[in-house]
XYZ file of C-alpha atoms in Angstrom:
459
model
C 33.621 -102.906 35.394
C 35.566 -101.028 32.879
C 39.099 -101.522 32.218
C 40.901 -98.148 32.715
C 44.567 -99.442 32.124
C 46.352 -97.668 29.119
C 49.406 -98.361 26.988
C 50.473 -94.899 25.962
C 53.563 -95.187 23.502
C 54.601 -98.185 25.313
C 54.210 -96.717 28.783
C 51.644 -98.728 30.842
C 49.534 -97.400 33.695
C 46.706 -98.608 35.712
C 44.634 -95.786 34.651
C 44.760 -92.700 32.137
C 45.011 -90.039 34.898
C 48.622 -88.580 35.403
C 49.738 -85.804 37.299
C 50.959 -83.173 35.160
C 54.558 -81.700 35.451
C 53.814 -79.002 38.036
C 54.073 -78.387 41.979
C 52.165 -81.549 42.681
C 54.956 -83.616 41.226
C 57.797 -81.605 42.737
C 59.316 -84.331 44.953
C 59.522 -88.149 45.605
C 57.526 -87.868 48.722
C 54.527 -86.202 46.736
C 54.408 -88.565 44.146
C 54.632 -91.551 46.379
C 51.532 -90.163 48.314
C 49.634 -89.664 45.165
C 50.353 -93.186 44.074
C 48.979 -94.318 47.349
C 45.855 -92.335 46.575
C 45.568 -94.187 43.207
C 46.862 -91.924 40.309
C 48.040 -93.862 37.375
C 51.172 -91.951 36.514
C 53.032 -88.845 37.163
C 55.112 -86.458 34.944
C 58.092 -85.203 37.230
C 58.282 -81.465 37.786
C 60.620 -80.308 34.999
C 64.266 -80.679 35.789
C 67.298 -79.336 33.961
C 68.664 -75.857 33.816
C 69.658 -74.229 37.389
C 66.951 -71.669 38.477
C 65.840 -69.458 41.133
C 62.140 -68.936 41.974
C 60.381 -65.949 43.077
C 57.889 -65.486 46.113
C 54.117 -64.878 45.619
C 54.081 -66.774 42.452
C 50.354 -67.580 41.952
C 47.366 -65.610 40.962
C 43.809 -67.070 40.940
C 40.656 -66.161 39.079
C 37.376 -66.370 41.144
C 34.043 -66.377 39.075
C 30.606 -66.159 40.643
C 31.998 -66.946 43.904
C 33.996 -70.131 42.596
C 37.662 -69.797 43.549
C 40.464 -70.934 41.217
C 38.461 -71.136 38.000
C 42.049 -70.425 36.653
C 45.374 -69.983 37.935
C 48.310 -67.969 36.628
C 51.814 -68.910 37.669
C 55.283 -67.337 37.444
C 56.905 -70.296 38.816
C 59.969 -71.909 36.894
C 61.121 -75.488 36.550
C 62.390 -77.561 39.733
C 64.703 -75.447 41.827
C 65.780 -78.582 43.781
C 69.108 -80.049 43.142
C 69.474 -82.167 39.971
C 71.022 -85.292 41.924
C 68.278 -84.962 44.512
C 65.442 -85.201 41.830
C 67.244 -88.080 40.083
C 67.652 -90.053 43.096
C 63.929 -89.699 44.055
C 62.767 -90.685 40.563
C 64.629 -93.864 40.809
C 63.335 -94.612 44.150
C 59.553 -93.812 43.107
C 59.838 -96.054 40.100
C 61.443 -98.848 42.318
C 58.675 -98.608 44.757
C 55.972 -98.300 42.049
C 56.874 -100.411 39.036
C 53.333 -100.428 37.924
C 52.864 -96.806 37.702
C 53.965 -94.542 34.803
C 56.834 -92.332 35.878
C 57.673 -89.739 33.230
C 60.321 -87.114 33.685
C 59.976 -83.691 32.226
C 63.127 -81.980 31.077
C 64.260 -78.680 29.824
C 67.835 -77.522 29.002
C 69.717 -75.173 26.802
C 69.248 -75.870 22.996
C 72.503 -77.823 22.904
C 72.952 -81.324 21.758
C 75.528 -82.159 24.493
C 73.054 -80.696 27.088
C 70.323 -82.756 25.979
C 72.622 -85.834 25.783
C 73.675 -85.475 29.500
C 70.173 -84.977 31.052
C 68.634 -87.861 29.023
C 71.454 -90.245 30.088
C 70.850 -89.447 33.763
C 67.048 -89.854 33.186
C 67.606 -93.325 31.611
C 69.725 -94.352 34.540
C 66.621 -93.769 36.954
C 64.712 -96.435 35.429
C 61.994 -93.991 34.313
C 59.394 -95.116 31.624
C 59.466 -91.960 29.325
C 60.737 -88.354 28.957
C 58.563 -85.366 28.296
C 60.129 -82.367 26.520
C 58.863 -79.167 27.970
C 58.662 -76.844 25.162
C 55.669 -74.931 26.691
C 56.462 -72.686 29.648
C 55.848 -69.175 28.696
C 57.522 -67.550 31.683
C 60.874 -67.177 32.878
C 62.597 -70.010 30.953
C 61.508 -68.657 27.494
C 63.452 -65.608 27.946
C 66.501 -67.834 28.331
C 65.589 -69.537 25.089
C 64.013 -72.450 26.499
C 60.489 -73.684 26.923
C 58.009 -71.695 24.639
C 61.172 -70.243 22.940
C 61.721 -73.726 21.448
C 58.063 -74.593 20.850
C 57.097 -71.474 19.096
C 59.832 -72.035 16.555
C 59.229 -75.389 14.604
C 62.698 -75.508 13.197
C 64.067 -75.374 16.984
C 61.273 -77.786 18.003
C 62.462 -80.301 15.403
C 66.229 -79.977 16.254
C 65.813 -80.231 19.971
C 63.674 -83.149 19.702
C 65.910 -84.845 17.421
C 68.992 -84.474 19.828
C 66.854 -86.374 22.257
C 65.449 -89.112 20.115
C 68.726 -89.914 18.624
C 70.475 -90.759 22.103
C 67.700 -92.550 24.006
C 65.797 -95.608 24.074
C 62.885 -94.223 26.055
C 59.529 -92.937 24.609
C 59.694 -89.201 24.137
C 56.719 -87.134 24.508
C 56.815 -83.514 23.113
C 54.768 -81.063 25.098
C 53.524 -78.256 22.942
C 52.805 -74.694 23.741
C 49.468 -73.154 23.092
C 51.079 -69.785 22.604
C 51.263 -70.222 18.845
C 49.080 -69.441 15.842
C 49.038 -73.274 14.375
C 49.313 -75.983 16.887
C 49.825 -78.228 13.935
C 53.313 -76.556 13.140
C 55.229 -77.483 16.107
C 53.496 -80.879 16.248
C 54.737 -81.556 12.668
C 58.353 -80.363 13.822
C 58.160 -82.739 16.727
C 57.232 -85.697 14.587
C 59.924 -84.780 12.092
C 62.324 -84.912 15.150
C 61.221 -88.418 15.963
C 58.839 -87.844 18.828
C 56.872 -90.933 19.965
C 53.922 -89.052 21.390
C 52.575 -85.472 21.841
C 51.038 -83.657 24.783
C 49.133 -80.409 25.093
C 48.290 -77.802 26.348
C 50.778 -76.333 28.383
C 49.984 -73.060 29.881
C 48.797 -69.857 28.259
C 50.475 -66.541 28.418
C 48.633 -64.148 30.637
C 48.411 -61.486 33.332
C 45.763 -62.311 35.844
C 44.649 -58.984 36.933
C 45.266 -55.455 38.391
C 44.144 -54.714 41.884
C 42.003 -51.827 41.848
C 42.951 -50.714 45.324
C 46.706 -50.759 45.257
C 46.878 -50.497 41.483
C 49.308 -53.336 41.389
C 49.534 -56.334 38.947
C 48.578 -59.545 40.674
C 50.473 -61.476 41.729
C 52.821 -58.722 42.919
C 56.457 -59.495 43.484
C 58.103 -56.613 45.504
C 55.782 -54.154 43.604
C 56.358 -55.664 40.062
C 54.447 -58.121 37.987
C 55.101 -60.139 35.018
C 53.192 -62.548 32.519
C 52.728 -66.030 33.596
C 51.169 -69.311 32.631
C 47.269 -69.450 32.662
C 45.579 -72.821 33.451
C 42.783 -74.465 35.270
C 39.091 -75.043 34.290
C 38.885 -71.849 32.234
C 41.318 -73.181 29.696
C 39.520 -76.475 28.839
C 37.657 -75.113 25.673
C 41.038 -73.885 24.196
C 42.775 -77.268 24.937
C 39.928 -79.228 23.566
C 40.082 -77.205 20.268
C 43.853 -77.618 20.022
C 43.500 -81.359 20.600
C 40.851 -81.484 17.838
C 43.276 -79.678 15.650
C 45.799 -82.334 16.162
C 43.643 -85.481 15.858
C 42.122 -84.317 12.593
C 45.654 -83.342 10.908
C 46.435 -85.787 8.329
C 50.114 -85.843 9.154
C 49.378 -86.454 12.747
C 46.895 -89.139 11.763
C 49.530 -90.888 9.460
C 52.065 -90.778 12.212
C 49.713 -92.774 14.555
C 51.312 -91.076 17.673
C 49.224 -90.961 20.787
C 48.403 -87.735 22.616
C 48.369 -86.926 26.156
C 45.575 -84.313 26.911
C 45.334 -81.734 29.575
C 44.298 -78.206 30.305
C 41.163 -77.754 32.564
C 40.507 -81.207 33.642
C 38.830 -81.283 36.893
C 36.048 -83.698 36.786
C 35.522 -87.247 35.078
C 33.249 -85.475 32.792
C 36.028 -83.234 31.630
C 38.175 -86.340 31.331
C 35.678 -87.994 29.206
C 35.584 -85.246 26.779
C 39.249 -85.354 26.211
C 39.267 -89.102 25.646
C 36.208 -88.683 23.248
C 38.432 -86.094 21.186
C 41.326 -88.546 21.020
C 43.524 -88.222 24.014
C 45.287 -91.549 24.952
C 46.291 -90.361 28.480
C 45.171 -87.406 30.669
C 47.262 -84.999 32.770
C 45.871 -83.091 35.737
C 47.412 -80.193 37.565
C 45.191 -77.149 38.735
C 42.418 -79.283 40.020
C 44.900 -81.187 42.266
C 46.406 -77.899 43.506
C 42.750 -76.873 44.438
C 41.444 -80.166 45.925
C 44.320 -82.409 46.599
C 45.495 -86.036 45.482
C 42.058 -87.292 46.749
C 40.400 -85.997 43.430
C 41.582 -89.430 41.840
C 38.758 -91.177 43.476
C 36.005 -89.222 41.880
C 37.831 -89.169 38.621
C 38.393 -93.017 38.337
C 34.893 -93.818 39.815
C 32.981 -91.333 37.726
C 34.835 -92.429 34.356
C 34.450 -96.041 35.133
C 30.675 -95.839 35.801
C 30.126 -93.544 32.769
C 31.972 -96.149 30.629
C 29.872 -99.012 31.961
C 26.632 -97.035 31.214
C 27.667 -96.629 27.788
C 29.156 -100.050 27.098
C 32.787 -99.117 26.784
C 34.989 -101.715 28.114
C 38.450 -100.178 27.719
C 39.895 -96.567 27.200
C 40.620 -97.478 23.673
C 37.027 -97.968 23.074
C 36.402 -94.302 24.160
C 39.421 -92.507 22.562
C 38.462 -90.764 19.649
C 34.784 -91.528 19.461
C 33.656 -87.923 18.755
C 36.571 -87.150 16.373
C 34.537 -87.915 13.279
C 32.191 -84.978 14.250
C 34.984 -82.320 14.157
C 34.414 -80.252 10.958
C 35.033 -76.897 9.449
C 32.509 -74.112 9.061
C 32.474 -74.786 5.265
C 31.228 -78.317 5.884
C 28.269 -77.452 8.137
C 24.801 -77.802 6.995
C 23.275 -74.525 6.243
C 19.760 -75.890 5.950
C 19.886 -77.122 9.693
C 17.439 -75.282 11.859
C 17.002 -75.254 15.542
C 14.766 -73.054 17.745
C 14.544 -72.368 21.478
C 11.788 -73.743 23.509
C 11.027 -72.675 27.051
C 9.560 -75.153 29.611
C 7.075 -73.042 31.623
C 7.134 -75.505 34.396
C 10.666 -74.934 35.014
C 10.879 -71.111 34.177
C 11.312 -69.029 37.125
C 10.658 -65.878 35.259
C 13.917 -64.160 35.964
C 13.673 -62.940 32.249
C 17.268 -63.259 31.461
C 16.479 -64.758 28.246
C 14.307 -61.866 27.281
C 17.163 -59.408 28.185
C 19.747 -61.292 26.182
C 17.571 -61.924 23.028
C 16.279 -58.479 22.910
C 19.330 -56.620 23.705
C 22.012 -58.715 22.072
C 20.582 -61.350 19.831
C 17.545 -61.468 17.402
C 14.574 -60.074 19.255
C 12.300 -63.065 19.172
C 11.475 -63.523 22.685
C 8.297 -61.777 23.958
C 7.243 -61.231 27.699
C 3.672 -62.180 27.932
C 1.453 -61.402 31.056
C -0.798 -64.018 32.603
C -3.812 -62.938 30.729
C -1.918 -63.325 27.490
C -1.232 -59.739 26.655
C 2.266 -58.935 25.411
C 3.929 -56.684 28.041
C 5.559 -53.346 27.124
C 9.277 -53.988 26.248
C 10.104 -51.392 28.844
C 9.055 -53.732 31.673
C 11.618 -54.046 34.464
C 12.801 -57.745 34.745
C 14.413 -56.681 37.988
C 11.309 -56.546 39.888
C 11.223 -58.939 42.718
C 9.032 -59.925 45.725
C 6.304 -62.594 46.033
C 3.223 -60.498 45.135
C 4.833 -59.153 42.170
C 6.356 -62.604 41.096
C 2.717 -64.169 40.967
C 2.001 -61.756 38.181
C 5.120 -61.492 36.510
C 5.163 -62.017 32.658
C 6.420 -65.371 31.027
C 8.919 -65.209 28.120
C 7.766 -66.839 24.968
C 9.739 -67.524 21.873
C 8.378 -66.464 18.531
C 9.745 -69.628 16.638
C 9.191 -68.152 13.264
C 11.798 -65.206 14.069
C 14.155 -67.748 16.044
C 17.387 -68.157 14.383
C 18.534 -70.912 16.785
C 21.532 -68.747 18.071
C 21.122 -70.576 21.534
C 22.244 -67.504 23.551
C 18.943 -67.741 25.632
C 19.658 -71.385 26.706
C 23.188 -70.223 27.632
C 22.103 -67.557 30.181
C 19.384 -69.413 31.666
C 20.077 -70.386 35.079
C 17.908 -73.412 35.327
C 19.186 -76.671 33.806
C 16.850 -78.013 31.021
C 14.576 -74.936 31.106
C 15.451 -73.774 27.692
C 16.300 -76.342 25.119
C 17.332 -76.126 21.523
C 14.972 -78.318 19.331
C 15.677 -79.320 15.667
C 12.846 -78.281 13.575
C 12.293 -78.640 9.591
C 13.677 -75.472 7.970
C 12.248 -75.912 4.514
C 15.732 -74.773 3.094
C 18.091 -76.854 0.930
C 20.679 -78.890 2.994
C 23.813 -77.520 1.479
C 27.213 -76.515 2.943
C 29.056 -73.251 2.306
C 31.718 -75.169 0.427
C 29.074 -76.802 -1.784
C 27.326 -73.587 -2.433
C 30.746 -71.837 -3.179
C 31.281 -74.682 -5.960
C 27.801 -74.716 -7.377
C 27.004 -70.971 -7.332
C 30.162 -69.096 -6.532
C 28.326 -65.577 -7.106
C 26.068 -66.156 -3.995
C 29.107 -66.412 -1.757
C 30.833 -63.500 -3.402
C 28.291 -60.595 -4.044
C 25.408 -59.321 -1.904
C 22.834 -59.105 -4.781
C 23.448 -62.653 -5.649
C 23.245 -63.644 -1.994
C 19.982 -61.698 -1.677
C 18.593 -63.422 -4.812
C 19.382 -66.856 -3.190
C 17.828 -65.858 0.103
C 14.589 -65.031 -1.695
C 14.590 -68.300 -3.641
C 15.225 -70.336 -0.413
C 12.901 -68.514 1.846
C 15.575 -67.222 4.197
C 14.524 -64.055 5.867
C 16.690 -61.960 7.895
C 14.781 -59.726 10.283
């Protein structure tokens, strides 16, 4: 059985799954219960400056009948008394010495304020400190949270104020609300950070109610921007993680990265690990399903690791990073085409509609007698008698550019596959082509000449 234990910047845990700093880690009683379920660690809900929270603070995104595919929150940091939080942190760590207990902190951009909170955290026996430079709502208007994370100079300065006065590992939590995630990462490293974590929530307004015409969530008839999280943000989180793990300065530093943003299943977790995360933080999925989720996460990840021969988390971490590339390094000679499995096709013809209306018009509807159907055929027709005679979509591979839109809209798993085929074109990248024949990448006449030479036909 795979060993799921980790050592993250000197912080040990029996598995890589930590509860992220959020409502699930609001109190000692909650974290105690989470550890009983089997969570490997918890990042305490951010403590620090005094706050007052509002009511009706969450908005949810429902897609295709699936609730909470994303959540928007306008909640602030912990509104519980500082001394209560500190006492409970110490108690939880005493009762659970084998679990990772990290304290998230946020105070005014002042060296003494940071020193005061850090000394209090150290006295609890916590394993580490996470600096919250990510919250985009409420606290940022007061010069904290994302207001620090979006300004590299402030990020470096605040981090230095902490690392210069503590013996604990310091994790800097980065905001995604920025153009280049590497800028605050470099600043955090310059300030002495021992690890990085990302992503925090994305600035957002969830929706407007079309009946009441009010922004949701509505707080007494008003609404505001909040932090967006949940399964819908995972691709953004994976991209930002990939930017860090391929950045030369981050690579040289050797600091580990705690990944979060949309982790709901063990498959999500494995993707974050493969792209370089050394620990994993979960929030929205727990708010949806409860602490019991840990059983599926650990069991699924362990079985997957066994199936692939991975013995430790370190064996998995970063295994997919070498594939991360820029567009200029991709093979322009690679060719894939769509192939439809007629045995799996349910003749919904969504692939035809998508290709014909929005892609490259390379899918035909062919009647049972082999005759191509008039493009005006209505794919919405239904009923058993009609279905028996419905045309079947067929790909003209010679015209298929391999965009994969059809495979993505198809509702049947494995019905449409993208298959690699010989292209007959030179295997060259855009960067290589630019270096070898710069005119080709700069003028249309030269590009058209190159296409004729290499047999590239755009229809």
